[in-house]
Amino acid sequence: MFTMNKFAVAILAVSSAVFAYLPGESRFVSLEGDHGLFGNPAGLSAFDSWGALGAYEYDDGLSTVSVGGNLNRWGASFENLQDGDGFDESRWHLTHSRDLLDRYIFLGSRISAFRSSAFRGTEWMYSMGAMIRPFRTLSLGYSCDNLLYVGPESMERVHNVGATVRLGRNFGVSYDLEDWEEHRILLELELYNFRVGFKMPVYGDDDEYTLTVSTSFGGYNDLSVKVFDDYLPKGGSWGFHRSRNPHASLSAQIVRVPLDMQVSEVEEKFAFFRQNSIGILKVRNLFEHLLNDPACGLVILDFSGYKGNLGISGEIARLIRRHRARGGKTIAYVDDVRPSVLFAASAADRIVVEPSAHFAWRGIGGSSLFYKGLLDKLGVKVEFLRHGAYKSAVEPYVADSMSKEARGNIEGLYKDLWKVVNTTVALNRGGAVRGVEHRMAQLDSLAEVPLVSAKHAISAGLIDTALYIDQVPAYALKTFFDLDVPRARFRTWTPGERRMFDESWAHRAEVALLNIDGTIDNGMEHSVTESLRKLASSGAQALLVRISSPGGSAIASDKIWHALRNVSEQGIPVVASIGSMGASGAYYIACGADSIFAESYSIVGSIGIYGGKVDLSGLMQKVGVRPEFVKTHGHSDAESFSRPWTDEEKGALQEYMDDFYERFTGVVSKATGIPQAKVDTAYGGGRVMAGYKAHEAGLVHEIGGLDDALAAVRKMAGIGESTDIELVQINTGSDFLVPSPQALVDYVIDFEQTRFWAIAPELLGETN
């Protein structure tokens, strides 16, 4: 047996994490060490990762083989014991478990089939277990094996209770009581990715001491060796989990993160082709891995080919600052510099540019195409009505140029956005030291140059140096650590959905994430409202609505707004987070939330509506097509594209839009507390503004991004600081599919309809 001195030497020599997965370790009911496949079935949910386990043990002439695997709440396993002299017994297990009350309680059950050379037939058993984790440092467990049984043998029930206390990050103590007779203690410790579990008997007939040493490798695998009290290793195991263990890295590494395509709120894919974009949640997920991996201290963010709006760039910049705050170093690598790229890259410690890159640091601008001249030549007349002098979306179809109101409003918006971008980059690139106003003026003057070379960008302090991507690791090591490693290389980590192996015992509250991304149409409305109807029974404690949209269908926007209000009235807090844009119908939807967040550079407002149809009667006359109508009433064909509206019909449609506009301003007034008359006169009529000005006006409640909105969600939902938040996306982007023949027919039929829009498409063409 181990003496206390030998035990102390073993503890100092090899160590293990109390919170770590210990493959093949004891079946203490308060631990999830073996996936819950062989011990307490409640451990299956607590393990919280798909996995597999294989173990072998040989002691006193008896060999034991154990294999198993689990998917979320279900698991299956097999055990076989043999002694080489004819004794043979096997057990098959099917396990199910679930968690309750934000992972406060875990319940599990197991059905087992038992066959043995000692009897004929099969014994069937039902076992159950439970775990309670009132704090992140305490776990209490109970299991009853063979609670119910049927078969040739009458199996005895075996009751097990246990408790584990985590003392700090690296040490834990567990106490186990088997069938009210056998008392044991398990001590656990971790150091340098090695783990040790020492089990000792305290009272009862069990007099066996065991020491289990395990380690993780590759992030997804664990190996263990079990040593008995005769000092001989007589068992071992291999474990696999689908989630990545961030503590498995043995040495420091340089990680390259490629952001080489469109990064968007919700990713889209082309059918039969490669992925077309990366969702921001995948980028956030990857940074969670980087932030929790002690070996990932140096990160190269490769912005080659990056495309993302200011809202996305702002979220990436926050992730970079989080990495730097924990002591990590970050280098941004760019090959095409535009304001949105530099807005994200400037948060890094250093910016490195590809030597032949050019800089389009020319400010912010956009253009609108005017089609009236072409339509007149074709004989096509677009009949649009609107409420709001600043609602300029109709102008390209009914006018030859931009109105004074529209030009002034959009020009002011772009100037405000540029001010935010220029100020942010100036501060990030040393403005706090050199004087932010001087730095802003310098960057502003640089924007007057049509095209900037890498050499001039370096001299202006916009970037630090010019290198090829394979030269960046050596540059980083020399710059940050004064190490000369000319052959240094990086490892590439691509953003993905692979979860981090979470061994925390903290409670975990679910918050639903709803994306309003892109133009709002009937398809989005149907998907969103269906998702929201199921929200109350989903277990989510709050709803976060992430908005990046210029608006869309007025009616669809109104339906989604109403669905959000229903969610709030059911007692589920709703917070809206506006990313790059929450304009028109998208802002209407944001007003359905209990609190509205926006970035300082978000595009907000465009409170207004327009609607109309296309009159093709002139074109039809030119090509010799003549329609004839059969109708019961005078206005039955009012929505037809083969004739214009009458004055009476125009008046009726204008009255409808005036009524909707009144509804729109009322919704805004109720959400913000601004008098409805002021909403109309000061902020309505289609005006758009930057987020910081919308905040000053009271149209949004707070300035901030996703993390700030989540902090508000935590407070509004009463989620404690010690409880982790798990974002659960309830709607996702759709793939681009070849439209079906029926879809084309539906489109043609829908064309003969009057459309009413709360949208600001003039902002979709914004360029940098």
Short mmCIF file of C-alpha atoms in Angstrom, two decimals, residues 42-317:
data_model
loop_
_atom_site.label_atom_id
_atom_site.label_comp_id
_atom_site.label_asym_id
_atom_site.label_seq_id
_atom_site.Cartn_x
_atom_site.Cartn_y
_atom_site.Cartn_z
CA ALA A 42 -26.55 11.69 -14.57
CA GLY A 43 -22.93 12.35 -15.51
CA LEU A 44 -23.78 12.00 -19.18
CA SER A 45 -25.33 15.49 -19.36
CA ALA A 46 -22.72 16.96 -17.06
CA PHE A 47 -19.99 15.83 -19.43
CA ASP A 48 -21.53 18.04 -22.15
CA SER A 49 -19.62 16.70 -25.15
CA TRP A 50 -19.91 13.92 -27.67
CA GLY A 51 -17.29 11.35 -26.81
CA ALA A 52 -16.02 7.79 -26.72
CA LEU A 53 -14.18 5.75 -24.12
CA GLY A 54 -12.17 2.54 -24.14
CA ALA A 55 -10.47 0.99 -21.10
CA TYR A 56 -8.60 -2.19 -20.16
CA GLU A 57 -7.68 -3.46 -16.69
CA TYR A 58 -6.00 -6.62 -15.46
CA ASP A 59 -5.75 -7.45 -11.73
CA ASP A 60 -5.69 -10.69 -9.75
CA GLY A 61 -6.19 -12.78 -12.90
CA LEU A 62 -9.31 -10.87 -13.94
CA SER A 63 -9.30 -8.81 -17.14
CA THR A 64 -11.87 -6.10 -17.77
CA VAL A 65 -12.63 -4.43 -21.11
CA SER A 66 -14.92 -1.39 -21.24
CA VAL A 67 -15.99 0.59 -24.33
CA GLY A 68 -18.67 3.21 -24.84
CA GLY A 69 -19.75 6.40 -26.52
CA ASN A 70 -22.24 9.19 -26.12
CA LEU A 71 -24.13 11.76 -28.22
CA ASN A 72 -25.57 14.64 -26.25
CA ARG A 73 -28.14 13.01 -23.93
CA TRP A 74 -27.76 9.42 -25.11
CA GLY A 75 -24.97 6.94 -24.50
CA ALA A 76 -24.22 3.26 -25.00
CA SER A 77 -21.51 1.07 -23.47
CA PHE A 78 -20.27 -2.48 -23.06
CA GLU A 79 -18.28 -4.22 -20.30
CA ASN A 80 -16.74 -7.67 -20.28
CA LEU A 81 -14.96 -9.50 -17.42
CA GLN A 82 -13.00 -12.74 -17.86
CA ASP A 83 -10.55 -14.74 -15.75
CA GLY A 84 -9.27 -17.24 -18.33
CA ASP A 85 -10.73 -20.21 -16.39
CA GLY A 86 -14.24 -20.12 -17.81
CA PHE A 87 -15.62 -17.17 -15.94
CA ASP A 88 -17.20 -14.67 -18.36
CA GLU A 89 -19.74 -11.94 -17.80
CA SER A 90 -20.91 -9.04 -19.97
CA ARG A 91 -23.06 -5.95 -19.53
CA TRP A 92 -24.67 -3.75 -22.18
CA HIS A 93 -25.90 -0.30 -21.19
CA LEU A 94 -28.15 2.31 -22.81
CA THR A 95 -28.10 5.62 -20.95
CA HIS A 96 -30.14 8.81 -21.15
CA SER A 97 -29.85 11.98 -19.09
CA ARG A 98 -30.82 15.64 -19.03
CA ASP A 99 -30.16 18.80 -17.08
CA LEU A 100 -32.65 21.08 -15.33
CA LEU A 101 -32.69 24.62 -13.94
CA ASP A 102 -29.65 25.96 -15.84
CA ARG A 103 -27.55 22.86 -15.10
CA TYR A 104 -28.30 23.02 -11.39
CA ILE A 105 -29.73 19.49 -11.44
CA PHE A 106 -28.78 16.50 -13.62
CA LEU A 107 -30.99 13.43 -13.92
CA GLY A 108 -30.04 10.18 -15.65
CA SER A 109 -31.24 6.64 -16.16
CA ARG A 110 -29.76 3.48 -17.62
CA ILE A 111 -31.13 0.21 -18.96
CA SER A 112 -28.67 -2.71 -18.73
CA ALA A 113 -28.57 -6.26 -20.00
CA PHE A 114 -26.41 -8.67 -17.96
CA ARG A 115 -25.23 -12.11 -19.02
CA SER A 116 -22.88 -14.37 -17.07
CA SER A 117 -21.38 -17.84 -17.26
CA ALA A 118 -22.74 -18.33 -13.72
CA PHE A 119 -26.37 -18.50 -14.90
CA ARG A 120 -28.49 -18.97 -18.01
CA GLY A 121 -30.50 -16.21 -19.62
CA THR A 122 -30.31 -12.44 -19.50
CA GLU A 123 -30.90 -10.19 -16.53
CA TRP A 124 -32.41 -6.78 -17.32
CA MET A 125 -31.83 -3.88 -14.94
CA TYR A 126 -32.91 -0.26 -14.65
CA SER A 127 -30.71 2.21 -12.76
CA MET A 128 -31.09 5.92 -12.10
CA GLY A 129 -28.98 8.77 -10.81
CA ALA A 130 -28.96 12.46 -9.97
CA MET A 131 -26.45 15.22 -9.38
CA ILE A 132 -26.93 18.64 -7.84
CA ARG A 133 -24.41 21.45 -8.29
CA PRO A 134 -25.55 24.37 -6.14
CA PHE A 135 -22.20 26.15 -6.60
CA ARG A 136 -19.36 25.91 -9.10
CA THR A 137 -17.23 24.36 -6.35
CA LEU A 138 -19.64 21.69 -5.05
CA SER A 139 -21.24 18.63 -6.64
CA LEU A 140 -23.53 16.19 -4.81
CA GLY A 141 -24.55 12.88 -6.35
CA TYR A 142 -26.74 9.84 -5.85
CA SER A 143 -27.28 6.71 -7.92
CA CYS A 144 -29.21 3.51 -7.43
CA ASP A 145 -28.05 0.55 -9.48
CA ASN A 146 -30.58 -2.20 -10.22
CA LEU A 147 -33.53 -0.15 -9.01
CA LEU A 148 -35.76 -2.41 -11.14
CA TYR A 149 -34.79 -5.82 -12.49
CA VAL A 150 -36.23 -8.82 -14.25
CA GLY A 151 -34.59 -12.09 -15.26
CA PRO A 152 -33.18 -15.37 -13.94
CA GLU A 153 -31.27 -13.67 -11.09
CA SER A 154 -32.53 -11.27 -8.42
CA MET A 155 -30.00 -8.45 -8.47
CA GLU A 156 -29.39 -6.51 -5.31
CA ARG A 157 -29.95 -2.79 -5.32
CA VAL A 158 -26.78 -0.78 -4.78
CA HIS A 159 -27.07 2.76 -3.44
CA ASN A 160 -24.23 5.23 -3.94
CA VAL A 161 -23.85 8.76 -2.64
CA GLY A 162 -20.94 11.13 -3.00
CA ALA A 163 -19.75 14.71 -2.86
CA THR A 164 -16.92 16.63 -4.51
CA VAL A 165 -15.46 19.94 -3.45
CA ARG A 166 -13.20 21.90 -5.78
CA LEU A 167 -10.59 23.85 -3.88
CA GLY A 168 -9.35 26.45 -6.30
CA ARG A 169 -8.58 25.62 -9.89
CA ASN A 170 -6.23 22.68 -9.48
CA PHE A 171 -7.30 20.59 -6.50
CA GLY A 172 -10.39 18.69 -5.43
CA VAL A 173 -11.54 16.26 -2.77
CA SER A 174 -14.32 13.71 -3.23
CA TYR A 175 -16.03 11.40 -0.76
CA ASP A 176 -17.89 8.28 -1.89
CA LEU A 177 -20.18 5.90 -0.02
CA GLU A 178 -21.10 2.67 -1.81
CA ASP A 179 -24.19 0.79 -0.61
CA TRP A 180 -23.84 2.40 2.82
CA GLU A 181 -20.81 0.21 3.55
CA GLU A 182 -17.73 1.14 1.53
CA HIS A 183 -16.27 4.59 2.24
CA ARG A 184 -13.61 6.07 -0.07
CA ILE A 185 -11.81 9.34 -0.71
CA LEU A 186 -10.55 10.59 -4.07
CA LEU A 187 -7.93 13.34 -4.24
CA GLU A 188 -7.27 15.12 -7.54
CA LEU A 189 -4.66 17.58 -8.70
CA GLU A 190 -3.46 19.10 -11.99
CA LEU A 191 -0.21 20.57 -13.25
CA TYR A 192 1.25 21.00 -16.75
CA ASN A 193 -1.51 19.01 -18.46
CA PHE A 194 -0.92 15.95 -16.26
CA ARG A 195 -3.59 14.78 -13.88
CA VAL A 196 -3.55 12.39 -10.98
CA GLY A 197 -6.41 10.86 -9.08
CA PHE A 198 -5.55 9.01 -5.86
CA LYS A 199 -8.30 6.80 -4.43
CA MET A 200 -7.99 5.45 -0.92
CA PRO A 201 -10.37 3.36 1.20
CA VAL A 202 -11.54 4.86 4.49
CA TYR A 203 -13.88 2.22 5.94
CA GLY A 204 -15.27 -1.12 4.81
CA ASP A 205 -14.04 -4.24 3.11
CA ASP A 206 -12.39 -2.43 0.20
CA ASP A 207 -8.68 -2.12 0.93
CA GLU A 208 -7.45 -1.27 -2.57
CA TYR A 209 -5.49 1.92 -3.26
CA THR A 210 -5.19 3.16 -6.86
CA LEU A 211 -3.34 5.99 -8.53
CA THR A 212 -4.53 7.08 -11.98
CA VAL A 213 -2.35 9.34 -14.11
CA SER A 214 -3.82 10.86 -17.26
CA THR A 215 -2.97 13.51 -19.82
CA SER A 216 -4.64 15.17 -22.79
CA PHE A 217 -3.09 15.45 -26.22
CA GLY A 218 -4.22 16.92 -29.50
CA GLY A 219 -7.07 18.71 -27.79
CA TYR A 220 -9.50 15.83 -28.27
CA ASN A 221 -7.88 12.76 -26.70
CA ASP A 222 -6.98 11.56 -23.22
CA LEU A 223 -4.78 8.68 -22.12
CA SER A 224 -4.57 7.28 -18.60
CA VAL A 225 -2.63 4.65 -16.69
CA LYS A 226 -3.88 3.09 -13.47
CA VAL A 227 -1.39 1.93 -10.83
CA PHE A 228 -2.50 -0.37 -7.99
CA ASP A 229 -1.13 -0.71 -4.48
CA ASP A 230 1.52 -3.18 -5.64
CA TYR A 231 3.06 -0.29 -7.63
CA LEU A 232 2.35 -1.98 -10.96
CA PRO A 233 0.42 -0.38 -13.82
CA LYS A 234 -2.42 -2.77 -14.50
CA GLY A 235 -4.88 -0.66 -16.45
CA GLY A 236 -5.25 2.13 -18.90
CA SER A 237 -7.79 3.93 -20.99
CA TRP A 238 -8.28 6.16 -24.00
CA GLY A 239 -10.94 8.80 -24.19
CA PHE A 240 -12.10 11.02 -27.03
CA HIS A 241 -14.34 14.06 -26.90
CA ARG A 242 -15.59 16.03 -29.89
CA SER A 243 -15.16 19.37 -28.16
CA ARG A 244 -11.64 20.74 -27.98
CA ASN A 245 -9.81 20.90 -24.67
CA PRO A 246 -8.04 24.31 -24.61
CA HIS A 247 -5.64 23.13 -21.89
CA ALA A 248 -4.16 20.32 -23.98
CA SER A 249 -1.45 22.40 -25.67
CA LEU A 250 2.01 21.57 -24.36
CA SER A 251 3.94 24.46 -25.92
CA ALA A 252 3.37 28.01 -27.06
CA GLN A 253 2.25 28.42 -30.64
CA ILE A 254 1.66 31.14 -33.19
CA VAL A 255 -1.87 30.94 -34.53
CA ARG A 256 -3.02 32.39 -37.84
CA VAL A 257 -6.75 33.09 -38.20
CA PRO A 258 -7.80 33.52 -41.85
CA LEU A 259 -10.63 35.98 -42.44
CA ASP A 260 -10.40 35.63 -46.19
CA MET A 261 -14.02 36.02 -47.23
CA GLN A 262 -17.20 37.85 -46.35
CA VAL A 263 -17.74 37.92 -42.59
CA SER A 264 -21.41 38.50 -41.89
CA GLU A 265 -23.97 38.29 -39.12
CA VAL A 266 -25.41 35.06 -40.54
CA GLU A 267 -23.35 33.08 -43.01
CA GLU A 268 -24.68 32.06 -46.39
CA LYS A 269 -23.70 29.22 -48.68
CA PHE A 270 -24.16 28.69 -52.39
CA ALA A 271 -25.79 25.39 -53.21
CA PHE A 272 -23.29 22.89 -54.67
CA PHE A 273 -20.43 25.36 -54.16
CA ARG A 274 -18.09 26.36 -51.40
CA GLN A 275 -19.08 28.36 -48.37
CA ASN A 276 -19.67 31.98 -49.31
CA SER A 277 -19.23 33.67 -45.94
CA ILE A 278 -18.24 33.21 -42.30
CA GLY A 279 -20.75 34.00 -39.56
CA ILE A 280 -19.58 36.30 -36.79
CA LEU A 281 -20.60 33.65 -34.21
CA LYS A 282 -17.94 31.33 -35.65
CA VAL A 283 -15.33 34.06 -35.24
CA ARG A 284 -16.48 34.67 -31.65
CA ASN A 285 -16.35 30.92 -30.98
CA LEU A 286 -12.78 30.70 -32.28
CA PHE A 287 -11.71 33.58 -30.07
CA GLU A 288 -13.18 31.75 -27.07
CA HIS A 289 -10.77 28.91 -27.86
CA LEU A 290 -7.88 31.36 -28.22
CA LEU A 291 -8.75 33.21 -25.02
CA ASN A 292 -8.90 30.01 -22.98
CA ASP A 293 -5.85 28.33 -24.45
CA PRO A 294 -2.78 29.39 -22.46
CA ALA A 295 -0.53 28.41 -25.39
CA CYS A 296 -2.17 30.82 -27.84
CA GLY A 297 -0.46 34.02 -26.79
CA LEU A 298 0.42 35.22 -30.29
CA VAL A 299 -2.31 35.51 -32.94
CA ILE A 300 -2.00 36.64 -36.56
CA LEU A 301 -5.34 37.83 -37.94
CA ASP A 302 -5.06 37.48 -41.71
CA PHE A 303 -7.41 40.03 -43.30
CA SER A 304 -6.34 39.10 -46.85
CA GLY A 305 -9.56 39.12 -48.86
CA TYR A 306 -11.61 40.29 -45.87
CA LYS A 307 -15.04 41.77 -46.50
CA GLY A 308 -17.15 42.97 -43.62
CA ASN A 309 -19.23 46.00 -42.73
CA LEU A 310 -18.43 48.35 -39.88
CA GLY A 311 -20.66 46.42 -37.48
CA ILE A 312 -18.74 43.19 -38.09
CA SER A 313 -15.38 45.01 -37.99
CA GLY A 314 -16.32 46.54 -34.65
CA GLU A 315 -17.10 43.10 -33.17
CA ILE A 316 -13.76 41.74 -34.41
CA ALA A 317 -11.97 44.76 -32.89
#
